Coordinates of C-alpha atoms in Angstrom, one line a residue:
Chain A
M21 CA 107.9 111.1 198.4
A22 CA 105.2 110.9 201.1
D23 CA 104.4 113.9 203.4
A24 CA 105.5 113.5 207.0
I25 CA 103.5 116.5 208.2
V26 CA 100.4 118.1 206.6
V27 CA 98.8 121.1 208.3
N28 CA 95.6 122.7 207.0
G29 CA 94.2 125.9 208.6
L30 CA 95.6 125.0 212.0
E31 CA 94.4 127.5 214.7
R32 CA 94.8 127.8 218.4
A33 CA 93.2 130.5 220.6
F34 CA 93.7 131.1 224.3
G35 CA 90.6 133.1 225.1
E36 CA 90.9 136.3 223.1
V37 CA 94.5 135.7 222.1
H38 CA 94.9 133.9 218.8
A39 CA 98.3 132.4 219.1
V40 CA 98.1 130.5 215.8
Q41 CA 95.9 131.8 213.1
G42 CA 95.2 129.3 210.4
I43 CA 98.5 128.0 209.2
D44 CA 99.1 125.7 206.3
L45 CA 102.2 123.7 205.7
T46 CA 103.6 120.5 204.3
V47 CA 106.8 118.7 205.3
A48 CA 108.0 116.0 203.0
E49 CA 109.4 112.7 204.5
G50 CA 113.2 113.0 205.1
E51 CA 113.2 116.8 205.1
I52 CA 114.5 119.3 207.7
Y53 CA 111.9 122.0 208.0
A54 CA 112.6 125.1 210.1
F55 CA 109.9 127.2 211.7
L56 CA 111.5 130.6 212.0
G57 CA 110.2 133.4 214.1
P58 CA 110.6 135.5 217.2
N59 CA 109.4 134.7 220.7
G60 CA 105.6 134.8 220.8
A61 CA 105.2 134.2 217.1
G62 CA 103.3 130.9 217.6
K63 CA 106.2 128.4 217.0
T64 CA 105.9 126.5 220.3
T65 CA 102.1 126.5 220.2
T66 CA 102.3 124.9 216.7
V67 CA 104.7 122.3 217.9
R68 CA 102.6 121.5 220.9
M69 CA 99.6 120.9 218.7
L70 CA 101.6 118.8 216.2
T71 CA 103.0 116.7 219.1
T72 CA 99.5 116.2 220.6
L73 CA 100.3 118.2 223.7
L74 CA 97.7 120.8 222.9
L75 CA 94.3 120.5 221.2
P76 CA 93.8 122.8 218.2
T77 CA 90.8 125.1 218.2
G78 CA 90.5 125.0 214.5
G79 CA 91.9 123.3 211.3
A80 CA 93.5 119.9 211.0
A81 CA 97.0 118.3 210.9
T82 CA 98.4 114.9 210.3
V83 CA 101.9 113.7 211.4
A84 CA 103.3 110.5 210.0
G85 CA 99.9 110.0 208.2
R86 CA 97.9 110.1 211.5
D87 CA 95.5 112.8 212.7
V88 CA 96.9 114.7 215.7
V89 CA 93.5 114.8 217.4
K90 CA 91.7 111.6 216.4
E91 CA 94.8 109.3 216.3
A92 CA 96.9 111.1 218.9
R93 CA 98.5 108.0 220.4
A94 CA 99.5 106.7 217.0
V95 CA 101.1 110.1 216.3
R96 CA 103.0 109.9 219.6
A97 CA 104.4 106.5 218.7
S98 CA 105.9 107.9 215.5
I99 CA 107.4 111.1 216.8
G100 CA 110.3 112.1 219.0
V101 CA 110.0 115.4 220.9
A102 CA 112.7 117.7 222.4
L103 CA 110.9 120.7 223.8
Q104 CA 112.1 124.2 224.5
E105 CA 114.0 124.4 227.8
A106 CA 114.9 120.7 228.0
A107 CA 112.3 119.1 230.2
L108 CA 114.6 117.0 232.4
D109 CA 114.3 115.9 236.0
P110 CA 117.5 117.2 237.7
L111 CA 117.3 114.4 240.3
M112 CA 117.5 111.6 237.7
T113 CA 120.7 110.4 236.2
G114 CA 121.1 110.6 232.4
R115 CA 121.0 106.8 232.2
E116 CA 117.8 106.6 234.3
L117 CA 116.1 109.2 232.0
I118 CA 116.9 107.4 228.8
R119 CA 115.8 104.0 230.3
L120 CA 112.5 105.6 231.5
Q121 CA 112.0 107.1 228.0
A122 CA 112.5 103.6 226.5
T123 CA 109.9 102.2 228.9
L124 CA 107.5 104.9 228.0
Q125 CA 107.9 103.9 224.4
G126 CA 107.1 100.3 225.1
I127 CA 110.6 99.0 224.4
P128 CA 111.5 95.8 226.3
T129 CA 113.8 96.3 229.3
A130 CA 117.0 94.6 227.9
E131 CA 116.6 96.4 224.5
G132 CA 115.9 99.7 226.3
R133 CA 119.1 99.3 228.3
R134 CA 121.1 98.6 225.1
R135 CA 119.7 101.6 223.3
A136 CA 120.3 103.8 226.3
D137 CA 124.0 102.8 226.4
D138 CA 124.3 103.4 222.6
L139 CA 122.6 106.8 222.7
L140 CA 124.6 108.0 225.6
E141 CA 127.7 107.0 223.8
R142 CA 126.5 108.7 220.6
V143 CA 125.8 112.1 222.2
D144 CA 129.1 111.8 224.1
L145 CA 127.5 111.5 227.6
A146 CA 128.6 108.0 228.5
A147 CA 131.1 109.2 231.0
A148 CA 128.4 111.4 232.7
A149 CA 125.6 108.8 232.4
D150 CA 125.4 108.0 236.1
R151 CA 125.6 111.6 237.2
R152 CA 122.4 113.5 238.1
V153 CA 121.1 115.7 235.3
G154 CA 121.2 118.7 237.6
T155 CA 125.0 118.7 237.4
Y156 CA 125.0 118.8 233.5
S157 CA 125.8 121.9 231.6
G158 CA 123.2 123.4 229.3
G159 CA 124.8 121.8 226.2
M160 CA 124.9 118.3 227.9
Q161 CA 121.2 118.7 228.9
R162 CA 120.2 119.5 225.3
R163 CA 122.2 116.5 224.1
L164 CA 120.5 114.2 226.6
D165 CA 117.1 115.6 225.7
L166 CA 117.9 114.8 222.1
A167 CA 119.0 111.3 222.9
A168 CA 115.8 110.7 224.9
A169 CA 113.8 111.8 221.9
L170 CA 115.6 109.3 219.7
V171 CA 115.3 106.2 221.9
H172 CA 112.4 104.7 219.8
E173 CA 113.9 105.7 216.4
P174 CA 111.1 108.1 215.5
R175 CA 110.0 108.8 211.9
V176 CA 109.5 112.5 212.7
L177 CA 111.6 114.5 215.2
F178 CA 110.3 117.7 216.7
L179 CA 113.0 120.1 218.1
D180 CA 111.7 123.2 219.7
E181 CA 114.5 125.8 219.8
P182 CA 117.1 123.1 220.2
T183 CA 120.0 125.5 220.5
T184 CA 118.5 128.6 222.2
G185 CA 120.9 129.7 225.0
L186 CA 123.7 127.4 223.9
D187 CA 127.3 128.5 223.3
P188 CA 128.5 128.3 219.6
V189 CA 130.4 125.0 220.2
S190 CA 127.4 123.2 221.7
R191 CA 125.2 124.7 219.0
K192 CA 127.4 123.2 216.2
T193 CA 127.4 119.8 218.0
I194 CA 123.6 119.8 218.0
W195 CA 123.5 120.8 214.3
E196 CA 125.9 118.0 213.4
E197 CA 123.7 115.5 215.2
V198 CA 120.5 116.9 213.5
R199 CA 122.2 116.5 210.1
A200 CA 123.3 113.0 210.9
L201 CA 119.8 112.0 211.9
N202 CA 118.4 113.5 208.8
D203 CA 121.0 111.7 206.7
A204 CA 119.7 108.5 208.3
G205 CA 116.2 109.3 207.1
T206 CA 114.5 111.1 210.0
T207 CA 112.3 114.0 209.2
V208 CA 113.1 116.9 211.4
F209 CA 110.8 119.8 212.3
L210 CA 112.6 122.4 214.2
T211 CA 111.7 125.8 215.5
T212 CA 114.3 128.5 215.8
Q213 CA 114.8 132.2 216.3
Y214 CA 118.3 132.0 214.8
L215 CA 118.5 132.9 211.1
E216 CA 121.8 131.1 210.7
E217 CA 120.4 127.9 212.1
A218 CA 117.5 127.9 209.6
D219 CA 119.9 128.8 206.8
Q220 CA 122.5 126.1 207.7
L221 CA 120.2 123.2 208.5
A222 CA 116.8 123.5 206.7
D223 CA 115.7 122.2 203.4
D224 CA 112.6 124.4 203.7
V225 CA 111.8 127.4 206.0
A226 CA 108.6 128.9 207.1
I227 CA 108.7 132.3 208.6
I228 CA 106.0 132.8 211.2
D229 CA 105.0 136.1 212.7
S230 CA 102.0 136.8 215.0
G231 CA 100.6 133.3 214.4
R232 CA 100.7 133.5 210.6
I233 CA 103.1 132.0 208.1
V234 CA 104.4 135.0 206.1
A235 CA 106.8 133.3 203.8
E236 CA 107.7 129.7 203.0
G237 CA 110.3 128.0 200.7
S238 CA 113.9 126.8 200.6
P239 CA 116.4 129.3 202.1
D240 CA 117.9 129.8 198.6
S241 CA 114.5 130.4 196.9
L242 CA 113.4 132.8 199.6
K243 CA 116.6 134.8 199.3
A244 CA 116.4 134.8 195.5
E245 CA 112.8 136.0 195.7
F246 CA 114.0 138.8 197.8
G247 CA 116.3 139.8 195.0
N248 CA 118.9 142.6 195.2
P249 CA 121.9 143.0 197.4
H250 CA 122.1 146.0 199.7
I251 CA 124.8 148.3 200.9
Q252 CA 125.2 148.6 204.7
L253 CA 126.8 151.9 205.8
H254 CA 128.2 152.7 209.2
L255 CA 128.2 156.5 209.7
A256 CA 130.9 158.3 211.5
D257 CA 128.7 160.8 213.3
G258 CA 125.3 159.0 213.4
S259 CA 123.5 161.3 211.0
V260 CA 121.1 158.6 210.0
A261 CA 118.2 160.8 209.1
E262 CA 120.3 163.0 206.8
A263 CA 121.9 160.0 205.2
E264 CA 118.5 158.4 204.6
A265 CA 117.3 161.6 202.9
V266 CA 120.3 161.5 200.6
L267 CA 120.0 157.8 199.8
A268 CA 116.3 157.5 199.3
P269 CA 116.4 158.4 195.5
L270 CA 119.2 155.9 194.9
G271 CA 117.5 152.7 196.2
K272 CA 115.1 151.2 198.7
L273 CA 115.9 152.0 202.4
L274 CA 115.7 149.1 204.8
P275 CA 114.7 149.5 208.5
P276 CA 117.6 150.8 210.5
R277 CA 119.5 148.3 212.8
D278 CA 120.9 150.9 215.1
G279 CA 121.6 154.6 215.4
R280 CA 124.7 154.7 213.3
C281 CA 123.8 152.3 210.4
V282 CA 121.9 152.8 207.2
E283 CA 121.0 150.1 204.7
V284 CA 119.9 150.7 201.2
E285 CA 118.9 148.1 198.6
V286 CA 120.5 148.9 195.3
P287 CA 119.7 147.5 191.8
N288 CA 123.3 147.0 190.6
G289 CA 125.1 145.6 193.6
A290 CA 128.8 146.6 193.8
A291 CA 128.5 148.9 190.8
D292 CA 126.3 151.2 192.8
I293 CA 128.8 151.7 195.6
P294 CA 130.6 154.7 194.0
R295 CA 127.3 156.4 193.4
V296 CA 126.2 156.0 197.0
V297 CA 129.6 157.1 198.5
R298 CA 129.7 160.2 196.2
A299 CA 126.2 161.2 197.2
L300 CA 127.0 161.0 200.9
D301 CA 130.3 162.8 200.4
E302 CA 128.6 165.6 198.5
A303 CA 126.2 165.9 201.4
G304 CA 129.0 166.1 203.9
I305 CA 128.2 162.8 205.6
A306 CA 131.2 160.9 206.7
V307 CA 131.1 157.1 206.3
E308 CA 133.1 155.0 208.7
S309 CA 132.8 151.7 206.8
L310 CA 130.6 150.1 204.2
E311 CA 129.7 146.6 203.2
L312 CA 127.9 145.0 200.3
V313 CA 125.5 142.5 201.8
R314 CA 124.0 139.7 199.7
P315 CA 120.3 138.8 200.6
T316 CA 120.0 136.8 203.8
L317 CA 117.0 135.2 205.5
D318 CA 117.0 138.3 207.8
D319 CA 116.4 140.4 204.7
V320 CA 113.5 138.1 203.8
F321 CA 112.3 138.4 207.3
V322 CA 112.5 142.1 207.3
S323 CA 110.7 142.4 204.0
K324 CA 107.9 140.2 205.2
T325 CA 107.5 141.6 208.8
G326 CA 109.1 145.0 208.8
Y327 CA 111.6 144.2 211.6
H328 CA 114.8 142.3 212.2
L329 CA 114.3 138.9 213.7
E330 CA 117.3 138.5 216.0
E331 CA 117.1 142.0 217.5
E332 CA 113.4 141.4 218.2
S333 CA 114.2 138.0 219.7
E334 CA 116.9 139.5 221.9
E335 CA 114.6 142.3 223.1
N336 CA 111.8 139.8 223.8
A337 CA 114.3 137.5 225.6
E338 CA 115.4 140.4 227.8
K339 CA 111.8 141.3 228.6
A340 CA 110.5 137.8 229.5
P341 CA 110.9 134.3 228.2
V342 CA 107.4 133.6 226.7
D343 CA 105.8 130.9 224.6
G344 CA 107.3 131.0 221.1
Chain B
M286 CA 103.9 92.2 225.1
S287 CA 100.2 93.0 225.7
A288 CA 99.0 96.6 226.1
L289 CA 98.1 95.9 229.7
A290 CA 101.6 94.5 230.5
T291 CA 103.2 97.5 228.8
N292 CA 101.0 99.9 230.8
A293 CA 101.8 98.1 234.0
R294 CA 105.5 98.4 233.2
V295 CA 105.0 102.2 232.7
V296 CA 103.2 102.6 236.0
K297 CA 105.9 100.6 237.8
A298 CA 108.7 102.7 236.2
L299 CA 107.0 106.0 237.0
G300 CA 106.2 104.7 240.5
M301 CA 109.9 103.8 241.0
R302 CA 110.9 107.3 239.7
S303 CA 108.5 108.9 242.1
V304 CA 110.0 107.0 245.1
R305 CA 113.6 107.8 244.0
Q306 CA 112.6 111.4 243.6
T307 CA 111.2 111.5 247.1
F308 CA 114.3 110.0 248.7
R309 CA 116.6 112.3 246.7
R310 CA 114.7 115.5 247.7
P311 CA 115.0 116.0 251.4
Q312 CA 112.0 118.4 251.5
L313 CA 109.8 115.6 250.2
I314 CA 110.9 112.8 252.5
A315 CA 111.2 115.0 255.7
P316 CA 107.4 115.5 256.1
I317 CA 106.7 111.8 255.5
I318 CA 109.2 110.3 258.0
V319 CA 111.0 112.9 260.0
F320 CA 108.0 115.1 261.2
P321 CA 105.7 112.3 262.2
T322 CA 108.6 110.5 264.0
V323 CA 109.5 113.7 265.9
L324 CA 105.8 114.4 266.8
L325 CA 105.4 110.8 267.9
A326 CA 108.4 111.1 270.1
I327 CA 107.2 114.4 271.6
Q328 CA 103.7 113.2 272.2
T329 CA 104.6 109.8 273.7
G330 CA 107.2 111.5 275.8
G331 CA 105.1 114.3 277.1
A332 CA 101.6 113.0 277.1
S333 CA 101.9 109.3 278.1
A334 CA 99.9 109.9 281.2
A335 CA 96.8 110.5 278.9
V336 CA 96.2 106.8 278.9
N337 CA 95.0 107.1 282.6
L338 CA 92.2 109.5 281.7
P339 CA 88.8 108.1 282.2
G340 CA 87.3 107.0 278.9
F341 CA 90.7 106.5 277.2
P342 CA 90.6 103.1 275.4
P343 CA 92.4 100.3 277.2
V344 CA 96.0 100.3 275.7
E345 CA 99.3 98.9 276.7
S346 CA 101.0 102.3 276.3
F347 CA 100.4 105.7 274.7
L348 CA 103.0 104.7 272.0
Q349 CA 100.8 101.8 271.1
F350 CA 97.8 104.1 270.7
M351 CA 99.8 106.8 268.8
L352 CA 101.3 104.5 266.2
A353 CA 98.2 104.6 264.0
G354 CA 98.1 108.4 264.3
A355 CA 101.8 108.7 263.2
M356 CA 101.1 106.4 260.2
M357 CA 98.1 108.4 259.3
Q358 CA 100.1 111.6 259.5
A359 CA 102.9 110.1 257.4
L360 CA 100.5 108.8 254.7
M361 CA 98.6 112.2 254.5
L362 CA 101.9 114.0 254.1
A363 CA 103.1 111.4 251.5
G364 CA 99.9 112.3 249.5
N365 CA 100.8 115.9 249.8
S366 CA 104.4 115.4 248.9
G367 CA 103.3 113.3 245.9
G368 CA 101.1 116.2 244.8
I369 CA 104.0 118.7 245.2
A370 CA 106.3 116.4 243.2
L371 CA 103.7 116.1 240.4
A372 CA 103.2 119.9 240.4
V373 CA 107.0 120.4 240.2
D374 CA 107.0 118.0 237.2
I375 CA 104.3 120.2 235.5
E376 CA 106.2 123.4 236.3
M377 CA 109.5 122.1 234.8
G378 CA 107.8 120.6 231.8
F379 CA 108.6 117.0 232.7
T380 CA 105.0 116.0 232.3
D381 CA 105.2 117.1 228.7
R382 CA 107.8 114.4 228.2
L383 CA 105.3 111.9 229.7
F384 CA 102.3 113.3 227.8
S385 CA 104.2 113.0 224.5
A386 CA 104.7 109.3 224.9
P387 CA 102.3 106.7 223.4
I388 CA 100.8 105.6 226.7
P389 CA 97.4 106.2 228.2
R390 CA 97.8 109.5 230.0
F391 CA 96.1 108.3 233.1
A392 CA 99.0 105.9 233.5
I393 CA 101.1 108.9 234.4
V394 CA 98.7 109.7 237.3
L395 CA 98.7 106.0 238.3
G396 CA 102.5 105.9 238.3
R397 CA 102.6 108.8 240.7
L398 CA 100.0 107.1 242.9
A399 CA 101.9 103.9 242.8
G400 CA 104.9 105.8 244.2
T401 CA 102.8 107.4 246.9
A402 CA 101.4 104.0 247.9
A403 CA 105.0 102.7 248.1
L404 CA 105.9 105.6 250.4
G405 CA 102.8 104.7 252.5
L406 CA 104.0 101.1 252.7
F407 CA 107.5 102.4 253.8
S408 CA 106.0 104.6 256.5
A409 CA 103.8 101.7 257.8
L410 CA 106.9 99.5 258.1
W411 CA 108.9 102.4 259.6
F412 CA 106.4 103.1 262.4
L413 CA 105.7 99.4 263.0
A414 CA 109.5 98.9 263.5
I415 CA 109.7 101.9 265.8
G416 CA 106.7 100.6 267.8
L417 CA 108.2 97.2 268.2
I418 CA 111.7 98.5 269.0
F419 CA 110.2 100.7 271.8
G420 CA 108.1 98.0 273.3
A421 CA 104.7 98.4 271.7
S422 CA 103.0 95.1 270.9
I423 CA 100.5 94.4 268.1
E424 CA 97.6 92.8 269.8
A425 CA 96.3 91.1 266.6
G426 CA 99.8 89.7 265.8
V427 CA 101.1 89.3 262.3
A428 CA 97.7 89.4 260.8
G429 CA 97.0 92.7 262.5
A430 CA 100.3 94.1 261.4
L431 CA 99.6 93.0 257.8
L432 CA 96.1 94.6 257.9
A433 CA 97.6 97.9 259.2
I434 CA 100.2 97.8 256.4
V435 CA 97.6 97.2 253.8
L436 CA 95.3 99.9 255.1
V437 CA 98.1 102.5 255.4
T438 CA 99.3 101.7 251.8
A439 CA 95.8 101.9 250.4
S440 CA 95.1 105.1 252.3
A441 CA 98.3 106.7 250.9
L442 CA 97.2 105.9 247.4
A443 CA 93.8 107.4 248.2
V444 CA 95.1 110.6 249.6
G445 CA 97.7 110.7 246.8
G446 CA 94.8 110.9 244.3
I447 CA 93.5 114.1 246.0
G448 CA 97.1 115.6 245.9
A449 CA 97.5 114.6 242.2
A450 CA 94.1 116.2 241.4
I451 CA 95.1 119.5 243.0
A452 CA 98.5 119.4 241.3
L453 CA 97.0 118.7 237.9
R454 CA 94.4 121.4 238.3
T455 CA 96.7 124.1 239.6
G456 CA 100.0 123.1 238.1
S457 CA 101.6 124.9 241.0
A458 CA 103.9 123.3 243.6
S459 CA 103.4 126.3 246.0
V460 CA 99.7 125.9 246.0
V461 CA 99.9 122.2 246.8
Q462 CA 102.6 122.9 249.4
G463 CA 100.2 125.6 250.9
L464 CA 97.8 122.7 251.7
F465 CA 100.2 121.4 254.2
P466 CA 98.7 123.2 257.2
L467 CA 95.2 122.2 256.1
V468 CA 96.3 118.5 256.0
L469 CA 97.3 118.9 259.7
V470 CA 94.0 120.6 260.6
V471 CA 92.0 117.8 259.0
L472 CA 94.2 115.3 260.8
F473 CA 93.8 116.9 264.2
L474 CA 90.0 117.0 263.6
S475 CA 90.0 113.2 263.5
S476 CA 90.8 110.6 266.1
A477 CA 94.3 110.2 264.9
F478 CA 96.0 111.7 267.9
F479 CA 93.3 111.6 270.6
P480 CA 90.3 109.3 271.3
Q481 CA 87.0 110.7 270.0
E482 CA 85.4 110.0 273.3
L483 CA 87.6 112.5 275.1
M484 CA 87.2 115.3 272.6
I485 CA 85.0 118.4 273.2
E486 CA 82.4 119.8 270.8
P487 CA 82.5 120.7 268.0
A488 CA 85.7 118.8 267.3
K489 CA 84.1 115.6 268.6
T490 CA 81.2 115.7 266.1
I491 CA 83.6 116.7 263.2
A492 CA 85.9 113.8 264.2
E493 CA 82.9 111.4 264.3
Y494 CA 82.1 112.1 260.6
N495 CA 85.7 112.7 259.4
P496 CA 86.6 109.8 257.0
L497 CA 90.1 109.9 258.4
S498 CA 88.8 108.8 261.8
F499 CA 87.3 105.6 260.2
I500 CA 90.6 104.9 258.6
V501 CA 92.7 105.5 261.7
E502 CA 90.4 103.3 263.8
G503 CA 90.8 100.6 261.2
I504 CA 94.5 100.8 261.5
R505 CA 94.5 101.2 265.3
E506 CA 92.2 98.4 266.3
P507 CA 94.5 95.5 265.3
M508 CA 97.3 97.2 267.3
I509 CA 95.5 97.9 270.6
S510 CA 92.8 95.2 270.8
G511 CA 92.4 92.9 267.8
I512 CA 90.9 92.9 264.3
D513 CA 87.4 94.2 264.3
A514 CA 85.3 93.4 261.2
T515 CA 83.1 96.6 261.5
D516 CA 86.1 98.9 262.1
T517 CA 87.9 97.3 259.2
L518 CA 84.9 97.6 256.9
Y519 CA 84.4 101.2 257.7
A520 CA 88.0 101.9 257.1
V521 CA 87.9 100.1 253.7
L522 CA 84.7 102.0 252.7
A523 CA 86.3 105.4 253.7
I524 CA 89.5 104.5 251.7
L525 CA 87.3 103.5 248.7
G526 CA 85.4 106.7 248.9
I527 CA 88.6 108.8 248.9
V528 CA 90.1 106.6 246.1
I529 CA 87.1 107.1 243.9
A530 CA 86.9 110.9 244.7
G531 CA 90.7 111.2 244.1
L532 CA 90.6 109.3 240.8
L533 CA 87.6 111.2 239.5
L534 CA 89.0 114.5 240.4
S535 CA 92.4 113.6 238.9
A536 CA 90.8 112.4 235.7
R537 CA 88.9 115.6 235.4
A538 CA 91.9 117.8 236.2
L539 CA 94.0 115.8 233.7
R540 CA 91.4 116.5 231.0
H541 CA 91.4 120.1 231.9
R542 CA 95.2 120.3 231.8
L543 CA 95.4 118.6 228.4
R544 CA 92.7 120.9 227.0
V545 CA 94.4 124.1 228.1
G546 CA 97.9 122.8 227.4

């Protein structure tokens, strides 16, 4: 199978800030590839370089077999792009936007109109097609953005955080559409800060942190590489430090999620639960609840970066929405 | 379809979007039509006796004299509004949608300028209609009216180029909007609203060399006396100068924007 995206040592610096620091990746044709990382990790900067919106300061990349710098226009003819924060004109109607996108892609007027009608129907916006985009909900705007990216039937589709800020129902709708597109043969490169999204959708995942890829592989292989399950304990009185001291000899402690929770990776899974509970009981530490947790992408993320992704993303989001 | 025809379609589509955007956003259309119309009404109502001043060019009425100034004000503000709209596109990321399409990126600027030119055409027709309705005649007849329309349309495109360059360079609608008073200052330091001969120094000398004076005289002459080849030539040269400056500055600002992302 041919490669849809090949990236070698790609870099981008903004003055002294090195947003992307020499990343390498390969995305096979027909694959869904997820770029997972918190805000500010370099996801959006990478997407902007791959979609020819930003010149790299080092390295090289090809998309659909074309160089993103030397053959930028040929790259743009092969890709569909739905960027973070749907870039829509609130004064246009949905139908006007899709028709304009068709014109930008060089599609003849009559054909563009037909495709606009089909796409609006497909993303369930036919009834709202002649309303101004400013009156659409967030989910409707994302679906419209997705439809606009598909008007020329691109070989490679870039989705930059397609579901950030959406409610669960709208998120599921976007996921279904992405799967359907992929089933029809479209290669999808998506960035996300949601572990579940990467786990559910992607054939391959790259974890990016501070501009570097720290892990890459299929979700299953990454989790298998991580290895053992861990026990998550919620303490009744929040004596985390004491509990960690007791549990340290029994397994590997993971970074705490909050002030009342301790996580310890154990070698024998469920068989280790009695040992852990007994040790805490003997130390007089009351456990409110416990859970055996199989490895997740978050565990992989923690093991590679030292912090939890979704907590970090939420904190960043609260501080300020920045380039991902 | 040839590449040229495809690009022409893109410029037309973006120009039409630009016009629709202006008419759907009151804060963009108001400066182009409402302000100059109100100013024209106030000036012609309150200063119509100015035509009796010694040295004032022979005109049928003050309205006839002022029409060119109102058109000039409208086209200048159309250029400014075009710049604001482009900056808003940059701020909300809409230009990324355009930049990620397989079209020459300068077509995006040309599309915006086509829209600004269309607004210039609209303002020329609006003020000609107002003039005719309120009794001003066009001395050079239909040919004179057509010449004025062409000059106003071309001037709007020229001024739009400067607005687009500032928008592309700064990416900030508030910066472009902040130029609004400057536009009026430059306009008042031309012969748009008052004959050069009656100005006092240093405004008179500034107006003498202000390119806008050449343009406004080119628009005014067909209305108040007849088509004058020299005035028309100077107006065309002034427009060409601003067009070239606007396009060069826009191209440079566009390269900068694409480089820094």
